[in-house]
Coordinates of N, CA and C and ligand atoms in Angstrom, one line a residue:
M1 N -0.3 13.7 -5.2 CA 0.8 13.3 -5.6 C 1.9 13.0 -6.9
T2 N 2.4 13.8 -7.4 CA 2.7 13.6 -8.9 C 3.9 13.4 -9.8
R3 N 4.8 13.4 -8.1 CA 6.5 13.3 -8.5 C 7.2 12.0 -9.2
G4 N 7.9 12.0 -10.4 CA 8.0 10.9 -10.9 C 7.7 10.5 -12.5
A5 N 7.5 9.8 -13.3 CA 6.9 9.9 -14.5 C 6.1 9.0 -14.4
E6 N 5.3 9.3 -15.1 CA 3.6 8.7 -14.3 C 3.5 7.4 -15.8
S7 N 2.8 6.5 -15.5 CA 3.6 5.2 -16.2 C 1.8 4.6 -16.6
V8 N 1.2 3.8 -15.7 CA 0.4 3.4 -16.1 C -0.8 3.3 -15.0
G9 N -2.0 3.3 -15.5 CA -3.0 4.2 -14.1 C -4.6 3.1 -14.6
R10 N -5.1 2.3 -13.9 CA -6.2 1.5 -13.6 C -7.2 2.0 -12.9
S11 N -8.6 1.9 -12.8 CA -9.7 2.2 -11.8 C -9.9 0.6 -12.0
H12 N -10.3 0.2 -10.6 CA -11.2 -0.9 -10.1 C -12.2 -0.5 -9.0
D13 N -13.2 -1.4 -9.5 CA -14.3 -0.7 -8.5 C -14.9 -2.2 -7.7
L14 N -14.6 -1.3 -6.2 CA -14.5 -2.4 -5.0 C -16.2 -1.8 -4.2
P15 N -17.1 -2.8 -4.6 CA -17.8 -2.9 -3.8 C -18.2 -2.8 -1.9
D16 N -17.4 -3.7 -2.2 CA -17.5 -4.6 -0.8 C -15.9 -4.8 -0.2
E17 N -15.6 -5.0 0.6 CA -14.6 -5.3 1.5 C -14.1 -7.1 0.7
A18 N -14.9 -8.0 0.0 CA -14.4 -9.0 -0.7 C -13.6 -8.2 -1.8
A19 N -14.3 -7.7 -2.5 CA -13.6 -7.1 -3.6 C -12.4 -6.4 -3.5
T20 N -12.1 -5.9 -2.3 CA -10.6 -5.2 -1.7 C -9.6 -6.6 -1.8
A21 N -10.3 -7.3 -1.2 CA -9.7 -8.6 -1.1 C -9.1 -9.1 -2.2
A22 N -9.8 -9.3 -3.3 CA -9.6 -10.3 -4.5 C -8.8 -9.3 -5.6
L23 N -8.8 -7.9 -4.9 CA -7.6 -7.1 -6.0 C -6.2 -7.5 -5.2
A24 N -6.5 -7.3 -3.6 CA -5.0 -8.2 -3.5 C -4.2 -9.4 -3.4
Q25 N -5.2 -10.0 -3.5 CA -4.8 -11.6 -3.7 C -4.3 -11.3 -5.6
R26 N -4.8 -10.3 -6.2 CA -4.3 -10.7 -7.6 C -2.9 -9.3 -7.6
L27 N -2.7 -8.7 -6.8 CA -1.2 -7.7 -6.5 C 0.1 -8.9 -5.9
A28 N -0.8 -9.7 -4.9 CA 0.3 -10.4 -3.9 C 1.6 -11.1 -4.2
P29 N 1.0 -12.3 -6.1 CA 2.2 -12.6 -6.5 C 3.1 -11.6 -6.9
L30 N 2.9 -10.3 -7.1 CA 3.9 -9.4 -8.1 C 4.9 -9.0 -6.7
L31 N 4.6 -8.9 -5.4 CA 5.2 -8.3 -4.6 C 6.5 -9.1 -4.6
Q32 N 7.7 -8.2 -4.8 CA 9.0 -8.7 -4.5 C 10.3 -7.5 -3.4
A33 N 10.9 -8.4 -2.7 CA 11.7 -7.2 -1.4 C 12.3 -6.2 -2.6
G34 N 12.0 -4.5 -1.6 CA 12.4 -3.9 -2.4 C 11.5 -2.5 -2.7
D35 N 9.6 -3.5 -2.9 CA 8.9 -2.8 -3.8 C 8.2 -2.0 -2.4
V36 N 7.9 -0.8 -3.1 CA 6.9 0.4 -2.2 C 5.5 0.4 -2.2
I37 N 4.7 0.3 -2.2 CA 3.0 0.5 -2.0 C 2.4 1.9 -1.3
A38 N 2.3 2.6 -1.9 CA 1.4 3.8 -1.1 C 0.4 4.1 -1.1
L39 N -0.3 3.9 -0.1 CA -1.6 3.5 0.4 C -2.2 4.7 0.6
L40 N -2.9 5.6 -0.6 CA -3.5 6.8 -0.4 C -5.2 6.8 -0.7
G41 N -5.7 8.5 0.2 CA -7.0 8.4 0.5 C -7.2 8.7 1.7
D42 N -8.3 9.4 1.9 CA -8.9 9.9 2.9 C -9.0 8.9 4.1
L43 N -9.5 9.4 5.4 CA -9.5 8.9 6.3 C -11.2 7.6 6.4
G44 N -10.9 6.5 6.2 CA -11.7 5.6 6.7 C -11.9 5.3 4.9
A45 N -10.7 5.4 4.1 CA -10.8 5.3 2.7 C -11.0 3.8 2.3
G46 N -10.2 3.1 3.0 CA -9.8 1.4 3.1 C -8.7 0.9 3.1
K47 N -7.2 2.3 3.2 CA -5.8 1.9 3.7 C -5.7 0.4 4.1
T48 N -6.0 0.5 5.3 CA -5.8 -0.9 6.3 C -6.2 -1.9 5.9
S49 N -7.7 -1.6 5.2 CA -8.3 -3.0 5.0 C -7.1 -3.5 3.6
F50 N -6.9 -2.9 3.1 CA -6.3 -3.5 1.6 C -5.0 -4.1 2.5
A51 N -4.2 -3.2 2.9 CA -2.9 -3.7 3.3 C -3.3 -5.0 4.5
R52 N -4.5 -5.2 4.7 CA -4.2 -6.2 5.6 C -4.7 -7.6 5.0
A53 N -5.7 -7.2 3.8 CA -5.8 -8.2 2.9 C -4.7 -9.0 2.2
L54 N -4.0 -7.6 1.7 CA -2.7 -7.6 0.8 C -1.8 -8.9 1.9
I55 N -1.5 -8.3 3.1 CA -0.4 -9.6 4.0 C -1.3 -10.7 4.0
N56 N -2.3 -10.8 4.0 CA -3.0 -12.1 4.3 C -3.1 -12.9 3.0
A57 N -2.9 -12.1 1.9 CA -3.0 -13.0 0.2 C -1.7 -13.7 0.0
L58 N -0.5 -13.3 1.4 CA 0.8 -14.0 1.2 C 1.1 -15.4 1.7
D59 N 1.9 -16.2 1.7 CA 1.2 -17.1 2.8 C 1.9 -17.2 4.2
G60 N 0.6 -18.2 4.7 CA 1.3 -18.2 6.1 C 0.1 -18.1 6.8
P61 N -0.2 -17.8 8.4 CA -1.1 -18.2 9.1 C -2.0 -17.3 8.9
P62 N -2.9 -16.8 9.1 CA -3.9 -15.6 9.0 C -3.7 -14.8 10.2
E63 N -3.7 -13.6 9.3 CA -2.5 -12.5 10.8 C -4.0 -11.5 10.9
E64 N -3.5 -10.9 12.0 CA -5.2 -10.0 12.2 C -4.5 -8.3 11.6
V65 N -3.6 -8.0 11.5 CA -3.2 -6.9 11.2 C -3.7 -5.5 11.9
P66 N -3.7 -5.3 12.7 CA -3.7 -3.7 13.5 C -3.4 -2.8 12.7
S67 N -4.3 -1.6 12.9 CA -4.2 -0.3 12.0 C -2.6 0.3 12.7
P68 N -1.8 0.3 12.3 CA -0.5 1.0 13.0 C -0.2 2.4 13.1
T69 N -1.8 2.8 13.7 CA -1.9 4.4 13.7 C -1.4 4.8 15.2
F70 N -0.7 3.7 15.9 CA 0.0 4.7 17.3 C 1.5 3.7 17.1
T71 N 1.7 2.6 16.9 CA 2.6 2.1 16.4 C 3.7 2.7 15.4
L72 N 2.6 3.2 14.3 CA 3.4 3.7 13.1 C 4.1 2.9 12.0
V73 N 4.4 1.7 12.8 CA 4.6 0.6 11.7 C 4.9 -0.6 12.4
Q74 N 4.6 -1.6 11.8 CA 4.2 -3.5 12.3 C 5.1 -3.8 11.0
T75 N 5.8 -5.0 11.8 CA 6.3 -5.8 10.5 C 5.6 -7.3 11.1
Y76 N 6.1 -7.9 9.6 CA 5.0 -9.2 9.1 C 6.0 -9.9 8.5
H77 N 6.5 -11.5 8.5 CA 7.3 -12.1 8.0 C 6.4 -13.5 7.0
R78 N 5.7 -13.0 5.7 CA 4.7 -14.1 4.9 C 5.4 -14.7 3.9
G79 N 5.1 -15.3 3.2 CA 5.2 -15.9 1.4 C 7.0 -15.4 1.4
G80 N 7.9 -15.8 2.3 CA 9.1 -15.2 1.8 C 9.7 -14.0 2.1
L81 N 8.8 -13.1 2.4 CA 8.9 -11.5 2.4 C 8.8 -11.2 4.2
E82 N 9.5 -10.0 4.0 CA 10.1 -9.3 5.1 C 8.5 -7.5 4.8
L83 N 7.1 -7.7 5.9 CA 6.4 -6.8 5.0 C 6.1 -5.6 6.3
W84 N 6.5 -4.4 5.6 CA 6.8 -3.5 6.5 C 5.6 -2.7 6.2
H85 N 4.4 -2.6 7.4 CA 3.1 -1.9 7.4 C 3.5 -0.6 8.1
F86 N 3.3 0.5 7.5 CA 3.4 1.9 8.0 C 2.2 2.7 8.0
D87 N 1.7 3.5 8.8 CA 0.7 4.5 9.0 C 1.7 5.9 9.4
L88 N 1.5 6.9 8.5 CA 2.4 8.0 8.6 C 1.4 9.1 9.4
Y89 N -0.2 8.9 9.1 CA -0.4 10.0 10.2 C 0.0 11.0 10.9
R90 N 0.4 10.3 11.6 CA 0.7 11.3 13.0 C 2.2 11.6 12.5
L91 N 2.7 11.5 11.4 CA 4.1 11.8 11.2 C 4.1 13.0 11.6
E92 N 5.3 13.6 12.1 CA 4.9 15.2 11.7 C 5.9 15.8 11.4
E93 N 7.5 15.0 10.7 CA 8.0 15.7 10.0 C 8.4 14.5 9.0
P94 N 8.8 14.2 7.7 CA 9.2 13.4 7.2 C 10.3 12.6 7.5
D95 N 11.1 13.4 8.3 CA 12.7 13.2 8.7 C 12.4 11.7 9.5
E96 N 11.2 12.0 10.0 CA 10.7 11.2 10.8 C 10.9 9.8 10.2
V97 N 10.5 9.4 9.3 CA 10.3 7.9 8.5 C 11.2 7.4 8.4
W98 N 12.5 7.6 8.7 CA 14.1 7.1 9.0 C 14.6 6.7 9.8
E99 N 13.5 7.0 10.9 CA 14.0 6.4 12.6 C 12.6 5.1 12.9
L100 N 11.9 5.5 11.9 CA 11.0 4.1 11.9 C 11.6 3.0 11.1
G101 N 12.6 3.4 10.1 CA 12.9 1.9 9.6 C 12.4 1.7 8.1
L102 N 12.3 2.8 7.5 CA 11.7 3.0 6.0 C 13.3 2.7 5.0
E103 N 14.2 3.1 5.4 CA 15.5 2.6 4.3 C 15.7 1.3 4.5
E104 N 16.0 0.7 6.0 CA 15.8 -0.9 5.8 C 14.5 -1.7 5.1
A105 N 13.1 -1.2 5.4 CA 12.1 -1.6 5.0 C 12.1 -1.6 3.2
Q106 N 12.8 -0.4 2.9 CA 13.0 -0.3 1.4 C 13.9 -1.3 1.1
A107 N 15.3 -1.3 1.6 CA 16.3 -2.2 1.2 C 16.0 -3.8 1.5
E108 N 15.2 -4.5 2.0 CA 15.3 -5.7 2.4 C 14.1 -6.2 2.4
G109 N 12.6 -5.6 2.3 CA 11.3 -5.9 2.0 C 10.7 -5.3 1.3
V110 N 9.0 -5.4 1.9 CA 8.3 -5.0 1.1 C 7.5 -3.7 2.0
S111 N 7.5 -2.5 1.7 CA 6.6 -1.4 2.3 C 5.5 -1.1 1.9
L112 N 4.2 -0.7 2.8 CA 3.0 -1.0 2.0 C 3.1 0.4 3.3
I113 N 2.2 1.4 2.6 CA 2.7 2.9 3.4 C 1.1 3.7 3.3
E114 N 0.6 3.6 4.5 CA -0.3 4.5 4.6 C -0.4 5.7 4.8
W115 N -1.0 6.9 4.0 CA -0.8 8.1 4.2 C 0.5 8.7 3.4
A116 N 1.4 7.8 2.7 CA 2.8 7.9 2.1 C 2.7 9.6 1.5
D117 N 1.9 10.0 1.5 CA 1.6 11.7 0.7 C 2.5 12.4 2.0
R118 N 2.9 12.1 3.2 CA 3.7 12.9 4.6 C 5.0 12.7 4.2
L119 N 5.1 11.7 2.9 CA 7.0 11.8 3.0 C 7.2 13.0 2.2
G120 N 6.6 13.4 1.3 CA 7.0 14.8 0.4 C 8.4 14.2 -0.1
A121 N 9.5 14.4 -0.4 CA 10.6 14.5 -1.0 C 11.2 13.0 -0.9
A122 N 10.7 12.4 0.3 CA 11.3 11.3 0.9 C 10.3 10.0 -0.2
L123 N 9.3 10.7 -0.8 CA 8.9 9.3 -1.4 C 9.4 8.3 -2.1
P124 N 10.0 7.6 -2.3 CA 10.7 6.7 -3.3 C 9.9 6.9 -4.9
A125 N 10.8 6.9 -5.9 CA 10.2 7.5 -7.4 C 9.6 6.3 -7.7
D126 N 10.3 5.0 -7.6 CA 9.7 3.8 -8.1 C 8.5 3.3 -6.7
R127 N 7.7 3.4 -7.4 CA 6.5 2.6 -6.4 C 4.8 2.5 -6.9
L128 N 4.4 1.5 -6.6 CA 2.8 1.1 -6.7 C 2.2 2.6 -5.9
E129 N 1.4 3.0 -6.4 CA 0.1 4.1 -5.6 C -1.1 3.3 -5.7
L130 N -1.7 3.3 -4.9 CA -3.1 3.0 -4.4 C -4.1 3.8 -4.1
H131 N -4.7 4.7 -4.7 CA -5.9 5.7 -4.7 C -6.6 5.2 -4.1
L132 N -7.7 5.1 -2.9 CA -8.9 4.8 -2.9 C -9.6 5.9 -2.4
Q133 N -11.0 5.7 -3.1 CA -12.0 6.6 -2.6 C -13.6 6.3 -2.4
Q134 N -14.5 7.0 -1.5 CA -15.6 6.7 -1.3 C -15.9 6.2 -2.8
A135 N -16.9 5.6 -3.0 CA -18.2 5.3 -4.1 C -19.7 5.1 -3.8
E136 N -20.2 5.5 -4.6 CA -21.1 5.0 -4.3 C -22.2 3.6 -3.9
E137 N -21.1 2.6 -4.4 CA -21.1 1.6 -3.6 C -19.7 1.1 -3.4
G138 N -19.5 0.9 -1.8 CA -18.2 0.8 -1.5 C -16.8 2.0 -1.9
R139 N -15.8 1.0 -2.5 CA -14.8 2.0 -2.9 C -15.0 1.7 -4.1
R140 N -13.3 3.0 -4.5 CA -13.0 2.9 -5.7 C -11.4 2.9 -5.4
A141 N -10.8 2.4 -6.5 CA -9.3 2.2 -6.7 C -8.6 2.5 -7.5
L142 N -7.8 3.5 -7.5 CA -6.7 3.7 -8.8 C -5.5 3.4 -8.4
L143 N -5.3 2.8 -9.6 CA -3.3 1.8 -9.2 C -2.8 2.4 -10.5
L144 N -1.8 3.3 -9.7 CA -0.9 3.8 -10.6 C 0.7 3.4 -10.6
G145 N 1.0 3.0 -11.4 CA 2.5 2.5 -11.4 C 3.4 3.4 -11.9
F146 N 4.8 3.5 -10.7 CA 5.8 4.3 -11.5 C 7.2 3.3 -11.4
G147 N 7.9 3.7 -12.2 CA 9.1 3.0 -12.6 C 8.7 1.9 -13.0
D148 N 9.7 0.7 -12.9 CA 9.7 -0.8 -13.4 C 7.5 -1.2 -13.2
W149 N 6.8 -0.5 -12.2 CA 5.7 -1.0 -11.8 C 4.6 -0.7 -12.9
G150 N 5.0 0.1 -14.0 CA 4.1 0.3 -15.1 C 4.2 -1.2 -15.7
E151 N 5.0 -1.5 -16.3 CA 5.1 -2.6 -17.0 C 4.2 -4.0 -16.2
R152 N 4.5 -4.1 -14.8 CA 4.1 -4.8 -14.1 C 2.7 -5.1 -13.8
L153 N 2.2 -3.7 -13.9 CA 0.7 -3.7 -13.6 C 0.1 -4.1 -15.0
E154 N 0.8 -3.8 -15.9 CA -0.2 -4.1 -17.1 C 0.2 -5.7 -17.3
A155 N 1.2 -6.5 -16.4 CA 1.1 -7.5 -16.9 C -0.2 -8.5 -15.7
M156 N -0.6 -7.6 -14.8 CA -1.3 -8.3 -13.9 C -3.0 -8.2 -14.2
E157 N -2.7 -6.8 -15.0 CA -4.1 -6.6 -15.5 C -4.5 -7.3 -16.7
E158 N -3.2 -7.9 -17.5 CA -3.5 -8.7 -18.9 C -3.9 -9.7 -18.4
K159 N -3.8 -10.5 -17.0 CA -4.2 -12.3 -16.3 C -5.6 -11.8 -15.9
P160 N -6.2 -12.7 -16.7 CA -7.6 -12.7 -16.5 C -7.9 -13.0 -14.4
S161 N -8.7 -12.6 -14.3 CA -8.7 -12.7 -12.6 C -9.7 -13.8 -12.6
Ligands
ATP201 N1 -14.3 -1.9 -0.3 C1 -15.0 -1.2 0.5 N2 -16.4 -1.5 0.4 C2 -17.0 -0.9 1.7 N3 -16.2 -0.9 2.4 C3 -15.3 -0.7 2.4 C4 -14.3 -1.3 2.0 N4 -13.1 -1.3 2.2 C5 -12.7 -1.2 3.4 N5 -13.8 -0.5 3.9 C6 -14.5 -0.3 5.3 O1 -14.2 1.1 5.4 C7 -13.8 1.8 7.2 C8 -12.4 2.2 7.2 O2 -11.5 1.3 6.3 P1 -10.0 1.5 7.0 O3 -9.9 1.4 8.1 O4 -9.3 0.3 6.3 O5 -9.3 2.3 6.6 P2 -8.3 4.1 6.0 O6 -8.2 4.8 5.3 O7 -6.9 2.6 7.1 O8 -8.7 4.5 7.5 P3 -7.6 5.4 8.3 O9 -7.2 7.1 7.2 O10 -8.5 5.7 9.5 O11 -6.4 5.0 8.5 C9 -14.0 -0.1 7.2 O12 -15.1 -0.1 8.3 C10 -14.0 -1.1 6.3 O13 -14.7 -2.2 6.5
MG202 MG1 -5.8 3.2 8.2

């Protein structure tokens, strides 16, 4: 996925789910309405685990956050934000995503999109991409910020964790 001008990329080792949750905790305070987070990686790479951790990192009672494999989208209200969690694995054509409410999600909330590569040209130019892959120990995440996410990521990385 290379559409749009690339700005900042950082790699993070995520040896276990606690490390995934810690990264989500750092990212959560940056979220604002209109954000798009593309969660990318093979089957079982940890996309849902990250989305679950990110949703739970926002203010609110603990949420179960099931994988939206069959519903394709689930919404949450937390930390003053509307969160739309998409799983596009079963999407047959990129255009189907409009029926799922991607436009509304982008206008009003934060979109967390598993298998965002299924969007093709509908992929928003301003986005944060989180690429997950298997590592010797757990997973490795690469964060790539496009548009204003470049600067926002830099600010996050500069803050001590
Ligand atoms: N950082 C990590 N270290 C080790 N295991 C992890 C990590 N993150 C997730 N896992 C484990 O990987 C498995 C798959 O995770 P998850 O369901 O989040 O993947 P996914 O990318 O959403 O898969 P799918 O492509 O089917 O949607 C789970 O058993 C989860 O506990
Ligand atoms: Mg998943």
